[in-house]
Short mmCIF file of C-alpha atoms and ligand atoms in Angstrom, two decimals:
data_model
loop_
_atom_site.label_atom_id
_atom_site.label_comp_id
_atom_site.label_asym_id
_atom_site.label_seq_id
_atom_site.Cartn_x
_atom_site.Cartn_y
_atom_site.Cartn_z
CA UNK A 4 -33.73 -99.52 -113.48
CA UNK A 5 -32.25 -101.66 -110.54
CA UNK A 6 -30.28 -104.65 -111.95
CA UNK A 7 -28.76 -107.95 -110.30
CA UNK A 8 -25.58 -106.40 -109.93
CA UNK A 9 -26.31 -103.78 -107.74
CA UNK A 10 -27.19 -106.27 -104.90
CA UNK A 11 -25.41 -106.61 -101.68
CA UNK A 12 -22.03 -104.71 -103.08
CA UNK A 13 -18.67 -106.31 -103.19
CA UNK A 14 -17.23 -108.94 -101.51
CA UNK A 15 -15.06 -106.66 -99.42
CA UNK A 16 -15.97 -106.27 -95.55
CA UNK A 17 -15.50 -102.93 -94.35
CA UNK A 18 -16.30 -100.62 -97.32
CA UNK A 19 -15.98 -96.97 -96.82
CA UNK A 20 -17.31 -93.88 -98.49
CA UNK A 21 -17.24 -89.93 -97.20
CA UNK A 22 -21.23 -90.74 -96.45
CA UNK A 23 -23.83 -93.42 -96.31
CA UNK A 24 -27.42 -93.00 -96.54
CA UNK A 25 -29.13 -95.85 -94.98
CA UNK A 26 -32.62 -96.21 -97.58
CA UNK A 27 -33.26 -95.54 -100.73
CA UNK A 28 -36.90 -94.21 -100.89
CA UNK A 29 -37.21 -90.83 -101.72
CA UNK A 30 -35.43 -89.11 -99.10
CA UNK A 31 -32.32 -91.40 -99.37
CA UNK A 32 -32.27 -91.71 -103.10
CA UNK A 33 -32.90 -87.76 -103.50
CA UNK A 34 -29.44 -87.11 -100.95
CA UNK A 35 -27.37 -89.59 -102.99
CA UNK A 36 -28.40 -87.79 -106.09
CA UNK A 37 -27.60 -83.88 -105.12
CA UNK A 38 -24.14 -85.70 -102.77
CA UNK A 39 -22.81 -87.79 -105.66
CA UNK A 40 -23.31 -84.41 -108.02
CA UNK A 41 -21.46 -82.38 -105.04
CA UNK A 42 -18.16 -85.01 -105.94
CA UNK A 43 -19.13 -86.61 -102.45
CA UNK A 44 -18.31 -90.23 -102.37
CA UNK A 45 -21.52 -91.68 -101.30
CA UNK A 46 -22.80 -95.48 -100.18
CA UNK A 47 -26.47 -95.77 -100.41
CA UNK A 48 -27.55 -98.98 -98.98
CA UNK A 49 -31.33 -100.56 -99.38
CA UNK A 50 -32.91 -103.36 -97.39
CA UNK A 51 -35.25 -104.38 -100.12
CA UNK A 52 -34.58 -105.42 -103.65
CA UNK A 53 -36.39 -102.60 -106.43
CA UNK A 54 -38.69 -102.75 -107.50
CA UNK A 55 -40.94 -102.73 -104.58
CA UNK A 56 -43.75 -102.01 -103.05
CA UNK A 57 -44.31 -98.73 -100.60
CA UNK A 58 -47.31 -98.15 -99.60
CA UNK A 59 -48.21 -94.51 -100.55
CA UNK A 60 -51.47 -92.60 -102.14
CA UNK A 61 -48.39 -92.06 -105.37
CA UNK A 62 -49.66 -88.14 -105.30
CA UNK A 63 -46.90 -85.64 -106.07
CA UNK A 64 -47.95 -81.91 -105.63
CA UNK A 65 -46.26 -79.13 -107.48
CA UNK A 66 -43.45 -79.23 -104.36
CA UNK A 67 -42.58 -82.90 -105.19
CA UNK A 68 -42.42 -81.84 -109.33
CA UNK A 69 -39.94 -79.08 -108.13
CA UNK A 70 -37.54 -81.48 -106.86
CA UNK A 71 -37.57 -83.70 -109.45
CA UNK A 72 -36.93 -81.33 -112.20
CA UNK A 73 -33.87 -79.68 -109.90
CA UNK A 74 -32.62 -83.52 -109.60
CA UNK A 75 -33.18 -83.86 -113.86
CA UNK A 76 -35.56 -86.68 -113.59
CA UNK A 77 -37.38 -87.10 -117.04
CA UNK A 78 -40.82 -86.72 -115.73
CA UNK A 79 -41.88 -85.97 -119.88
CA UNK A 80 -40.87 -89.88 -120.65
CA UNK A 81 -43.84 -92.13 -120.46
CA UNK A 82 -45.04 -93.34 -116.93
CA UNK A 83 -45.46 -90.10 -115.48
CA UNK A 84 -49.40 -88.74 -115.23
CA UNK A 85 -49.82 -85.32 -114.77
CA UNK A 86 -52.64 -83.74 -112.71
CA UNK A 87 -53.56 -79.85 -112.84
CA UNK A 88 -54.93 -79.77 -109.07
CA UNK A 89 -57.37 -81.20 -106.40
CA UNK A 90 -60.95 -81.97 -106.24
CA UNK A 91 -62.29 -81.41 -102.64
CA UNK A 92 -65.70 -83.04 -102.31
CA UNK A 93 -67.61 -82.55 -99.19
CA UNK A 94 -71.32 -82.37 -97.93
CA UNK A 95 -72.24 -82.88 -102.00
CA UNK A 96 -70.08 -80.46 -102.97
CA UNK A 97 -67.67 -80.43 -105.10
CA UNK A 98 -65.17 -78.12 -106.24
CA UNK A 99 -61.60 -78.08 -108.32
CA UNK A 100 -58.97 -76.45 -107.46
CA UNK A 101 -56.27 -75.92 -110.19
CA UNK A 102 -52.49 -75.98 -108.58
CA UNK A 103 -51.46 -71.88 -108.91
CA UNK A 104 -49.64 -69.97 -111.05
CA UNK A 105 -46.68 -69.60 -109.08
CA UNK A 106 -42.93 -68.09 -110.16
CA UNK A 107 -40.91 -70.55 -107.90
CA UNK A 108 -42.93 -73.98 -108.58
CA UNK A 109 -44.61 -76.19 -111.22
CA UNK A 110 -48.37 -75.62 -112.04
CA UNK A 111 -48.70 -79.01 -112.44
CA UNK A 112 -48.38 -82.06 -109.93
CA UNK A 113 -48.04 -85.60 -110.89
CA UNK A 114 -48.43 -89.47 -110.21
CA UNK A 115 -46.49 -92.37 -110.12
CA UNK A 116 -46.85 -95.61 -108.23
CA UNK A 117 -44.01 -96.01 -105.65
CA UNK A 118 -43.59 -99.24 -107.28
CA UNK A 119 -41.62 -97.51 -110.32
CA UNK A 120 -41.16 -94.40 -108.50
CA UNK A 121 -38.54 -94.92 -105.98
CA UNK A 122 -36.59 -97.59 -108.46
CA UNK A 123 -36.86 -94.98 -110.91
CA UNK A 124 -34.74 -92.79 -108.37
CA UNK A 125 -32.87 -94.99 -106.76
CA UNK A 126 -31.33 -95.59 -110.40
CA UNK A 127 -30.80 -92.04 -111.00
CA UNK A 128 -28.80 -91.91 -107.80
CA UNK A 129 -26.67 -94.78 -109.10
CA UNK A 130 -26.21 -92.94 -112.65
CA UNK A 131 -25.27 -89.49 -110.97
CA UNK A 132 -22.71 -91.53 -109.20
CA UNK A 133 -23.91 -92.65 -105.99
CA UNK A 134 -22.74 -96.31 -105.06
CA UNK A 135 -26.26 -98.40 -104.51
CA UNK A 136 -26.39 -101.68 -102.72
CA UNK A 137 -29.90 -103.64 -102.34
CA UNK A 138 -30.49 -106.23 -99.69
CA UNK A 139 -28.08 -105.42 -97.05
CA UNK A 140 -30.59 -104.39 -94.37
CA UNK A 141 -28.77 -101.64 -92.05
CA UNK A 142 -28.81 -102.84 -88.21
CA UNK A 143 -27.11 -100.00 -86.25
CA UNK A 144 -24.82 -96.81 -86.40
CA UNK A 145 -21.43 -97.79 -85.87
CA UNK A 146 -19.32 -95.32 -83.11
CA UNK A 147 -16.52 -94.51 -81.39
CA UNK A 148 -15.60 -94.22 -77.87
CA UNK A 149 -16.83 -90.46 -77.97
CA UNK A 150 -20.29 -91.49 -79.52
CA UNK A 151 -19.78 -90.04 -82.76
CA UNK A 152 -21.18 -92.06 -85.76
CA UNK A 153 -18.42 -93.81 -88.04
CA UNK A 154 -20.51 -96.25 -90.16
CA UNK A 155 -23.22 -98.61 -89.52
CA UNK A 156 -23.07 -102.39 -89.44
CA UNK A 157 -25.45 -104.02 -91.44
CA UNK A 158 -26.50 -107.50 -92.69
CA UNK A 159 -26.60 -108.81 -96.42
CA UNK A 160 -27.67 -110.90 -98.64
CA UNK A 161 -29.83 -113.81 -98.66
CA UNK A 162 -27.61 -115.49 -95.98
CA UNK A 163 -27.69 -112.33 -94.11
CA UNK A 164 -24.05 -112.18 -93.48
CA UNK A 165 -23.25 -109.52 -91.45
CA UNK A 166 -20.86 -106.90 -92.83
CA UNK A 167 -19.93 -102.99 -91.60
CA UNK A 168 -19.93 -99.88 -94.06
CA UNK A 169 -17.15 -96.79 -93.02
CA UNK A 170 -18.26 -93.13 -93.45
CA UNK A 171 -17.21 -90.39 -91.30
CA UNK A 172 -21.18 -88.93 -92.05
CA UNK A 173 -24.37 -91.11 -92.06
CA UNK A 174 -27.91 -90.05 -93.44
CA UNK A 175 -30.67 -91.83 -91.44
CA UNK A 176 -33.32 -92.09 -94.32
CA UNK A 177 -34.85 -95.03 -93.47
CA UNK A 178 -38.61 -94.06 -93.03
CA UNK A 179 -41.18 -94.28 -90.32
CA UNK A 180 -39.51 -96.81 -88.31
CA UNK A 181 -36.52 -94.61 -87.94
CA UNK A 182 -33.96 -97.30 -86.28
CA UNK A 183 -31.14 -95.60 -87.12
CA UNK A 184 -32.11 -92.61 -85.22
CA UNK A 185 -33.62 -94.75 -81.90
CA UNK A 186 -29.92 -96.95 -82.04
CA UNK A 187 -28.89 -92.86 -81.40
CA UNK A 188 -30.93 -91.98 -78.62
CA UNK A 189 -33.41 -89.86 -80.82
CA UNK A 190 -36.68 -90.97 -79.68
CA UNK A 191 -40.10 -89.31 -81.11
CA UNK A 192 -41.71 -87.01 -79.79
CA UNK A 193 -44.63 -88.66 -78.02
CA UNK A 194 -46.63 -85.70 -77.62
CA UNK A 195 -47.14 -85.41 -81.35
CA UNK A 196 -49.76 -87.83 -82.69
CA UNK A 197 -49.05 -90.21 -85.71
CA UNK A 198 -51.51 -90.64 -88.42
CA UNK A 199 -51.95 -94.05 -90.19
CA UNK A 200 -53.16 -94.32 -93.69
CA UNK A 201 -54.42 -97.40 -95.87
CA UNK A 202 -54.29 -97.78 -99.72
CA UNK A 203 -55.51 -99.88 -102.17
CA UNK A 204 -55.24 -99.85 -106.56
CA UNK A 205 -58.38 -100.78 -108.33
CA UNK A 206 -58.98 -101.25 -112.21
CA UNK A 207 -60.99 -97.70 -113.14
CA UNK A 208 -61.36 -96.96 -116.79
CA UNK A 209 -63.39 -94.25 -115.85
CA UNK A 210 -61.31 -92.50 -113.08
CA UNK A 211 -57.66 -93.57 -114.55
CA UNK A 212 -57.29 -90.36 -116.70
CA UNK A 213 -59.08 -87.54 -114.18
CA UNK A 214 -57.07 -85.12 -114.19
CA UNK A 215 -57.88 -84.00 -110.92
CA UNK A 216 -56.54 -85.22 -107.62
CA UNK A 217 -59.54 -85.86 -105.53
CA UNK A 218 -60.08 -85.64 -101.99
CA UNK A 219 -62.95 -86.21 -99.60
CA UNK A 220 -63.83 -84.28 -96.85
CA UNK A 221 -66.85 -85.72 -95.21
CA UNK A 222 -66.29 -89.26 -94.32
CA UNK A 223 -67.53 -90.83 -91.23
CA UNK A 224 -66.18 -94.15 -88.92
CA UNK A 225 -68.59 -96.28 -89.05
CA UNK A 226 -67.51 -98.01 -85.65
CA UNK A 227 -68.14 -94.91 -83.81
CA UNK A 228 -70.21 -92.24 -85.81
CA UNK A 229 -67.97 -89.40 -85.74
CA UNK A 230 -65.83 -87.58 -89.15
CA UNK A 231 -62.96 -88.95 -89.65
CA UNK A 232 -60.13 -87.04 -88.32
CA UNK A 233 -58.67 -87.27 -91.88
CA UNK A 234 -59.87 -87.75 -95.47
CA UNK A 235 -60.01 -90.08 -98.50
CA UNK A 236 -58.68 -89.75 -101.94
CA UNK A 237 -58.68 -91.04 -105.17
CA UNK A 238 -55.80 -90.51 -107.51
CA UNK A 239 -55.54 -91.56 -110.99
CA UNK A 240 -52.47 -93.15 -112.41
CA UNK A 241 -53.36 -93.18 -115.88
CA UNK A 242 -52.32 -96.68 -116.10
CA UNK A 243 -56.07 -98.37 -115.94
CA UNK A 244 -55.60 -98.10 -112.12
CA UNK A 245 -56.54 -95.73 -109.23
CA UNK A 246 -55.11 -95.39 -106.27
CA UNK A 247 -57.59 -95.24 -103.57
CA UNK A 248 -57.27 -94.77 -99.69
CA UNK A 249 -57.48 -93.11 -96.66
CA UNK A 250 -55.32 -91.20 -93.85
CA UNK A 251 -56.72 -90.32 -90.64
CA UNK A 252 -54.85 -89.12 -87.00
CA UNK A 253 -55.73 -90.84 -84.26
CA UNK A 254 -59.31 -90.18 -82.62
CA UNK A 255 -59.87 -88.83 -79.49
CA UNK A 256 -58.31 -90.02 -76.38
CA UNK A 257 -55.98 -91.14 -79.11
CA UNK A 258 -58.04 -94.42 -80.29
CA UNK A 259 -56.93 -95.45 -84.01
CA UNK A 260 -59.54 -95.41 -86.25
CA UNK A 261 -60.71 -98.54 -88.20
CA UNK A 262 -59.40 -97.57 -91.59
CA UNK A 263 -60.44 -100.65 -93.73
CA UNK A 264 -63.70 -100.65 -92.07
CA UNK A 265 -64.16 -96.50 -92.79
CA UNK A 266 -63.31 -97.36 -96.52
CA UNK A 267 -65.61 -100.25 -96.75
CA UNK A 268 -68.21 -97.46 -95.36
CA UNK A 269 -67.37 -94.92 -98.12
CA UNK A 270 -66.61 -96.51 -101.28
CA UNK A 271 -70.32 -97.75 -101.78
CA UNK A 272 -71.13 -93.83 -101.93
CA UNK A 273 -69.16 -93.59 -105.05
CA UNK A 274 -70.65 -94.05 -108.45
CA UNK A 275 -70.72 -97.63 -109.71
CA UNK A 276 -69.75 -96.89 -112.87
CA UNK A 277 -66.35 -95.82 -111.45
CA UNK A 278 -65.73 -99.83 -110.47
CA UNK A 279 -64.36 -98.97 -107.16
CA UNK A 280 -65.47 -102.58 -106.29
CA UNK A 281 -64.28 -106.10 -104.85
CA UNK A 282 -63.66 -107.42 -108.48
CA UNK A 283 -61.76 -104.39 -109.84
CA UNK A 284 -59.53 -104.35 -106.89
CA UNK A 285 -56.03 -104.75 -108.01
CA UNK A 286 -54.14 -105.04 -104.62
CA UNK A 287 -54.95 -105.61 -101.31
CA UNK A 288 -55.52 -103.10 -98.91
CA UNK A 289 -52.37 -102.26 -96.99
CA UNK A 290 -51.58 -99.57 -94.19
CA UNK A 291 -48.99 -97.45 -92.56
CA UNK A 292 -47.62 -94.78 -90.00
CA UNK A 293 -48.02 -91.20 -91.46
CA UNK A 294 -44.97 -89.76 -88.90
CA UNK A 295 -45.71 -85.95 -89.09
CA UNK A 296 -44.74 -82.39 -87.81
CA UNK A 297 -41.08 -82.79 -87.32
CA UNK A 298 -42.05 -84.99 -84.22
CA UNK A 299 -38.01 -86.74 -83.81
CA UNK A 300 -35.66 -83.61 -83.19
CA UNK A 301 -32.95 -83.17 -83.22
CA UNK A 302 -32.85 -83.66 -87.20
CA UNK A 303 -28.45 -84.07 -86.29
CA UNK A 304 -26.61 -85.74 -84.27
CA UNK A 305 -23.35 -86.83 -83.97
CA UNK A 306 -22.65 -87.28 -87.32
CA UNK A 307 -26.12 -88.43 -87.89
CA UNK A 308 -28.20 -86.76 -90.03
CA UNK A 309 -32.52 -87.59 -90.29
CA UNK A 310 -34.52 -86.85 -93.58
CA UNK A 311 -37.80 -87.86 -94.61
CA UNK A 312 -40.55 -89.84 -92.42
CA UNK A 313 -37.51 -91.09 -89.88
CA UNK A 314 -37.41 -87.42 -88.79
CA UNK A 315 -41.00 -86.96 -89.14
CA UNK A 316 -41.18 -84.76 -91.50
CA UNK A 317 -44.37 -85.51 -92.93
CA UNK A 318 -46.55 -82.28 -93.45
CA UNK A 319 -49.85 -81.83 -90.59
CA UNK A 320 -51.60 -79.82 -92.85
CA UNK A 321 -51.80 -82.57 -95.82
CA UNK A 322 -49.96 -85.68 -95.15
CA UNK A 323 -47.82 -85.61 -97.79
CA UNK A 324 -44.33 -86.66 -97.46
CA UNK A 325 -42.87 -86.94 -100.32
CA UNK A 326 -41.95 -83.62 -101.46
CA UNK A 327 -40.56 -83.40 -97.95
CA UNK A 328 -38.23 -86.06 -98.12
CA UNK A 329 -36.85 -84.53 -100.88
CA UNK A 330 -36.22 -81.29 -100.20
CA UNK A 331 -34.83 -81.83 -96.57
CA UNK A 332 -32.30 -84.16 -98.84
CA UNK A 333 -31.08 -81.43 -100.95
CA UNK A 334 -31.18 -79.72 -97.64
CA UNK A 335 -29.09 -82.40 -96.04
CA UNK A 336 -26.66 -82.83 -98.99
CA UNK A 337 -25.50 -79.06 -99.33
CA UNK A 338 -24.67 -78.59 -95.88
CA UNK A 339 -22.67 -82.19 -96.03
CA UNK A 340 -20.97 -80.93 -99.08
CA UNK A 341 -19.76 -78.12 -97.23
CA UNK A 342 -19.09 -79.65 -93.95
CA UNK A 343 -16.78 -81.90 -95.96
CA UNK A 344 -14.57 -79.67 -97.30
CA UNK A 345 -13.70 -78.67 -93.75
CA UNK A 346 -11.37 -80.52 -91.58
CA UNK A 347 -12.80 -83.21 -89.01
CA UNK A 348 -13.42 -81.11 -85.47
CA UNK A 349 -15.45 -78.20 -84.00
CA UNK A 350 -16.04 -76.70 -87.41
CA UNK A 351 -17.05 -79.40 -89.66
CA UNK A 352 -19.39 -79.71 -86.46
CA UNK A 353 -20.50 -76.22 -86.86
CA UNK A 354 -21.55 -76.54 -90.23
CA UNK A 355 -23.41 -79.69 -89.41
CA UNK A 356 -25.44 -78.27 -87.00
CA UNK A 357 -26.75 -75.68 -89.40
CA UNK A 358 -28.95 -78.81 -91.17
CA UNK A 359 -31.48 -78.34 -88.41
CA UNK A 360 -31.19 -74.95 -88.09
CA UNK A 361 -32.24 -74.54 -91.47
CA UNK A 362 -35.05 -76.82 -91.27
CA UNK A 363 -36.07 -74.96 -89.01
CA UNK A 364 -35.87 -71.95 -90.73
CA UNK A 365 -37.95 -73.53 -93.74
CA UNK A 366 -40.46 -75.48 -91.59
CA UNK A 367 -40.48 -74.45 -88.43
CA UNK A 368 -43.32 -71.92 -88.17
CA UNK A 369 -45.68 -73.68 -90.64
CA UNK A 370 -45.32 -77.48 -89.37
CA UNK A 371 -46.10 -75.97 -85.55
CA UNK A 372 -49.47 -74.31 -87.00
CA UNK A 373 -49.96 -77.51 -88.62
CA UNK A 374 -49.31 -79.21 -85.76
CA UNK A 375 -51.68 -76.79 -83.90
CA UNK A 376 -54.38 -77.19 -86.68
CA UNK A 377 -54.35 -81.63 -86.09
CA UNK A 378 -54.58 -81.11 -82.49
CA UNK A 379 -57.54 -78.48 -82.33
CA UNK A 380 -59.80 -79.34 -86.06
CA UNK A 381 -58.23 -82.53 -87.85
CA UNK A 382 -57.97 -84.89 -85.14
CA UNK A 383 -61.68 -83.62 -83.92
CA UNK A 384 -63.27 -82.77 -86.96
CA UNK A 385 -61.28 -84.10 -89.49
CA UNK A 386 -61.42 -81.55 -92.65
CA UNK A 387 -65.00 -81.03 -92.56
CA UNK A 388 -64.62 -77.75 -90.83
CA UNK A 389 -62.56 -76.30 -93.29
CA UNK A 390 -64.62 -76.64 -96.21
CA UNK A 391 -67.73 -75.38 -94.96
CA UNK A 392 -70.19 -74.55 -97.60
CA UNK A 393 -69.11 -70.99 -97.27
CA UNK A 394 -65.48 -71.75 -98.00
CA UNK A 395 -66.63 -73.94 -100.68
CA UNK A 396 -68.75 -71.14 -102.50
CA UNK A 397 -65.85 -68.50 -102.22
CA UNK A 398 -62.87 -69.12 -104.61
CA UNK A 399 -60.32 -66.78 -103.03
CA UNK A 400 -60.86 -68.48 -100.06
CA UNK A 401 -60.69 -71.97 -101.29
CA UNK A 402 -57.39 -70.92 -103.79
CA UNK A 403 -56.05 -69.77 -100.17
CA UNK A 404 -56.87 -72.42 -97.78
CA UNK A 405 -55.89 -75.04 -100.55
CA UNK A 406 -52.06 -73.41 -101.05
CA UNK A 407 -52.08 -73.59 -97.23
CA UNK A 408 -52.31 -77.10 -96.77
CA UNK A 409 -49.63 -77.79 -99.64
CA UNK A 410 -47.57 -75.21 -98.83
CA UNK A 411 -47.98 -73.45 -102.16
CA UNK A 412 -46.51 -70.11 -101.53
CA UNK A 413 -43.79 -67.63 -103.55
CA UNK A 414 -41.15 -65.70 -101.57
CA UNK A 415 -40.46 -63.13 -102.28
CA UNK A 416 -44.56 -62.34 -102.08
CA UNK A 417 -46.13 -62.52 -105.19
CA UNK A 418 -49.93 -62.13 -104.82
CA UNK A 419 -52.21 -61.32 -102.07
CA UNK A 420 -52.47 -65.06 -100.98
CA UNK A 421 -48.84 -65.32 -100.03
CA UNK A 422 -48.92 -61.77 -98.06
CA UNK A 423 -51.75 -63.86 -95.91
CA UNK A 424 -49.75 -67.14 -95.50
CA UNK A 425 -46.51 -65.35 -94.85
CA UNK A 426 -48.77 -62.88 -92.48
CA UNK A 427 -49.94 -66.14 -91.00
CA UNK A 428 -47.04 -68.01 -90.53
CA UNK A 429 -45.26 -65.52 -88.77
CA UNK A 430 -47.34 -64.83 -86.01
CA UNK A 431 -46.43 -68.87 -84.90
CA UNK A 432 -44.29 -68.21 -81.85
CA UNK A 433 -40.94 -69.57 -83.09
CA UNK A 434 -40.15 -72.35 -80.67
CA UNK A 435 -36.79 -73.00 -79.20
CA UNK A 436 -34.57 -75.71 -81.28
C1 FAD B 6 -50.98 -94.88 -97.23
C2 FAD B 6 -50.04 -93.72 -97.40
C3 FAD B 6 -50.30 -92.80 -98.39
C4 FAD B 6 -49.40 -91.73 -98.61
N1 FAD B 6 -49.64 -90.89 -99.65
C5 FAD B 6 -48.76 -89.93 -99.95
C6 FAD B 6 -48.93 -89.13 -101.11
O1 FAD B 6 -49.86 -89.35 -101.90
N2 FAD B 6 -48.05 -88.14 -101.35
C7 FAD B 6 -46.99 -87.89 -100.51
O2 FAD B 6 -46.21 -86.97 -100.76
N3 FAD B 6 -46.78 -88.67 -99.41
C8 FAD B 6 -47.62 -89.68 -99.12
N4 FAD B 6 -47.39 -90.51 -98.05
C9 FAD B 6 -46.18 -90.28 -97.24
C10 FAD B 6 -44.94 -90.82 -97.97
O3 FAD B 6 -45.16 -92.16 -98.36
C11 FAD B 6 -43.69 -90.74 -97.11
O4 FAD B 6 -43.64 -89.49 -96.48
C12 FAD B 6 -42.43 -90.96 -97.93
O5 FAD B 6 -42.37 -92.26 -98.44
C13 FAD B 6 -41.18 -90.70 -97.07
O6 FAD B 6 -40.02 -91.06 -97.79
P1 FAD B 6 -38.73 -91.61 -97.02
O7 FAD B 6 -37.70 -91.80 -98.06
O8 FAD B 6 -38.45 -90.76 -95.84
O9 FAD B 6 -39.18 -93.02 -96.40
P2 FAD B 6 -39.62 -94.37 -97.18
O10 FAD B 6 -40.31 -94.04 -98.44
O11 FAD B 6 -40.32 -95.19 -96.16
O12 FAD B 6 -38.24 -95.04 -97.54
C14 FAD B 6 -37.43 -95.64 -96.55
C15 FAD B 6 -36.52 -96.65 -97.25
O13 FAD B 6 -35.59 -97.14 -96.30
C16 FAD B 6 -35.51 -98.56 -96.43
N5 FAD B 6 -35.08 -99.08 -95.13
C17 FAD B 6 -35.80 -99.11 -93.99
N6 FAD B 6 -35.06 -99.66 -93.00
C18 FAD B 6 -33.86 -99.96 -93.54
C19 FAD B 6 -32.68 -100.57 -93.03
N7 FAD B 6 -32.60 -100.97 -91.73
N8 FAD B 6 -31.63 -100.75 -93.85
C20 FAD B 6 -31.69 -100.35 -95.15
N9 FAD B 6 -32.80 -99.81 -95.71
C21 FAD B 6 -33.85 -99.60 -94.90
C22 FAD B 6 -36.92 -98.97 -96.84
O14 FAD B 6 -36.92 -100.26 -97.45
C23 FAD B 6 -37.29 -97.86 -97.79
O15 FAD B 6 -36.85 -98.12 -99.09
C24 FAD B 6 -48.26 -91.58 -97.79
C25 FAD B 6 -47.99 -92.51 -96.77
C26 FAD B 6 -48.87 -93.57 -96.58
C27 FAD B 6 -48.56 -94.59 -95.52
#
């Protein structure tokens, strides 16, 4: 874990590296992890002090176990809580949905609370040899006279002395408010909505060892009658806790929904026994923006590379991030790696611009269906709509429309499912980078 002496870095101003990656939550820490095993020299500076608290829902689908086995994370050691799938529960409903048997990914996902979670990474950064410094709180790219990125400056400490980090290459992975990328010029796309989502841990005996992930469909806010354009979930962390919250896009003619006042409308429907009450609540209740459907584009520029929520890369059809984060990292690293070994100029430029591009490639088609799918059901109808009782009684239907949302696919095809999703995906227009 994070100790004392990782804080703030040396005493030296102006400390340079080949690349810095401003945050270590998952995004940053993941990059520092596959640079520092590429023989990059990499800077990985943190705001906070670990552990922390991020507020998250702490689920981890099989995507998210797949990049944390490729990064060698021990997720066998105590801590970790394995789930085998979701629990959708809608109109009195309820059905389970075991993750599928699939050749490229884990049929298992997991939970951790962010609390361990990201220290837990931000450590294995450190040990794969990534430099971490906590507490210095990044305030803006640093550049020359032609605009390109050379470093950041950044304050530190608890005097806040300000202090400036060197590296040719920066990684923006500082999350949903993304102020590396706006000092840049790389505003959001305001067209794209952004979701907000609330969490809170109570004390469940009962619900702590499901080993489901469970979601509900068929919640209402209260203020105004109508679904809400999202759902609710409660995931168990095998630690006497649950985590339990909701995310929800904005309403029509964009109007935020209440969140605490939606969960203070649906928790009473649960059973008692579960102790989803006042006195078993071990946290507050605590919100945040869900950034989603690659909504800040370009994901490079200038030697300025975006992963994770501060490129909005959060997925539309689920609102999970995580397993995002990550693998736009890895992503973000390799091409790095490679740009690196080429000499400064047009083709260390070239091979930069080939992070987006491949993003793009990955994401590009599925995040603007996504994107299509908040716009015209979620935001409307939340996910109501999608598990109508006659998708709820038919399991090939269900086993498909659940792999859609988490992206749950083998390529090379592997079963009739991924022939559809594939099929699917491909008729999305590809839109112009
Ligand atoms: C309520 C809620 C529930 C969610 N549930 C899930 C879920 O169950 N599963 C899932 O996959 N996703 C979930 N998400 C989404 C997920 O939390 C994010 O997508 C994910 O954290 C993105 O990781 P990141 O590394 O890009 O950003 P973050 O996790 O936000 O990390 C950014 C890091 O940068 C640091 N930082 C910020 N500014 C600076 C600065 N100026 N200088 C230095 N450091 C800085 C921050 O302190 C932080 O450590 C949820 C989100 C919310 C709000």
């Amino acid at each position: 874990m994070i100790t004392e002496r990782d804080e703030a870095g040396s005493d030296a101003d102006d400390e340079e590296a080949q690349v810095i990656v401003v945050g270590a939550g998952p995004a940053g820490s993941a990059a520092a992890v596959h640079l520092a095993r590429a023989g990059v020299d990499v800077l990985l500076l943190e705001k906070s002090g670990f552990p922390r608290e991020k507020v998250c829902g702490d689920g981890l689908t099989p995507r998210s176990v797949y990049q944390l086995v490729r990064m060698g994370v021990d997720i066998s050691a105590p801590g970790w809580m394995r789930n085998k799938g979701m629990r959708w529960v809608c109109g009195g409903d309820q059905v389970e949905l075991d993750w599928p048997q699939l050749g490229s990914l884990p049929d298992f996902g997991l939970t951790r609370s962010r609390h361990d979670f990201d220290d837990l990474l931000a450590a294995h950064a450190r040990a794969a040899g990534a430099r971490l410094h906590t507490r210095v709180k990044v305030t803006a790219p640093l550049t020359d006279r032609a605009g390109n990125v050379t470093g950041v400056t950044a304050t530190r400490g608890p005097g806040q002395e300000p202090v400036r980090y060197r590296a040719p290459l920066v990684v923006a992975a500082d999350g949903a408010s993304a102020r590396t990328a706006l000092a840049l010029g790389l505003e959001r796309d305001a067209s794209r909505p952004v979701a907000a989502a609330a969490r809170r841990y109570y004390r469940s005996e009962a619900r702590t060892n499901d080993p489901y992930l469970e979601l509900w469909a068929d919640l209402r806010c209260p203020n105004t009658g109508l679904d809400l354009p999202g759902y609710g979930w409660v995931f168990p962390l095998g630690d006497g806790r649950v985590n339990v919250g909701l995310g929800a896009l904005p309403q029509r003619q964009r109007r935020a929904v209440d969140l605490r006042a939606a969960l203070e409308h649906w928790l009473p429907r649960l059973p008692a026994h579960w102790g989803l009450r006042e006195e078993n609540a071990d946290s507050s209740l605590r919100s945040a923006p869900l950034p989603m459907g690659l909504n800040r584009r370009p994901q490079y520029r200038r030697g300025l590379l975006l992963v994770g929520d501060s490129a909005g890369m959060i997925s539309p059809w689920s609102g999970e991030g995580i397993a995002e984060a990550m693998e736009a990292a890895e992503v973000a690293a390799e091409i790095i790696a490679l740009a690196l070994a080429r000499p400064a100029g047009p083709r260390r430029e070239h091979a930069l611009q080939q992070y987006p591009a491949e993003i793009h490639r990955r994401w590009g088609r599925y995040y603007r269906l996504g994107n299509l799918a908040a716009d015209l059901v979620f935001s409307r109808y939340g996910f109501r709509p999608l598990l109508h009782p006659r998708v709820m009684a038919s399991p090939p239907l269900l086993r498909t429309l659940a792999r859609l949302l988490t992206h749950g696919t083998d390529e090379p095809v592997h079963d009739g499912i991924d022939a559809v999703l594939h099929a699917l995906v491909r008729l999305v227009p590809a839109r112009r980078r």
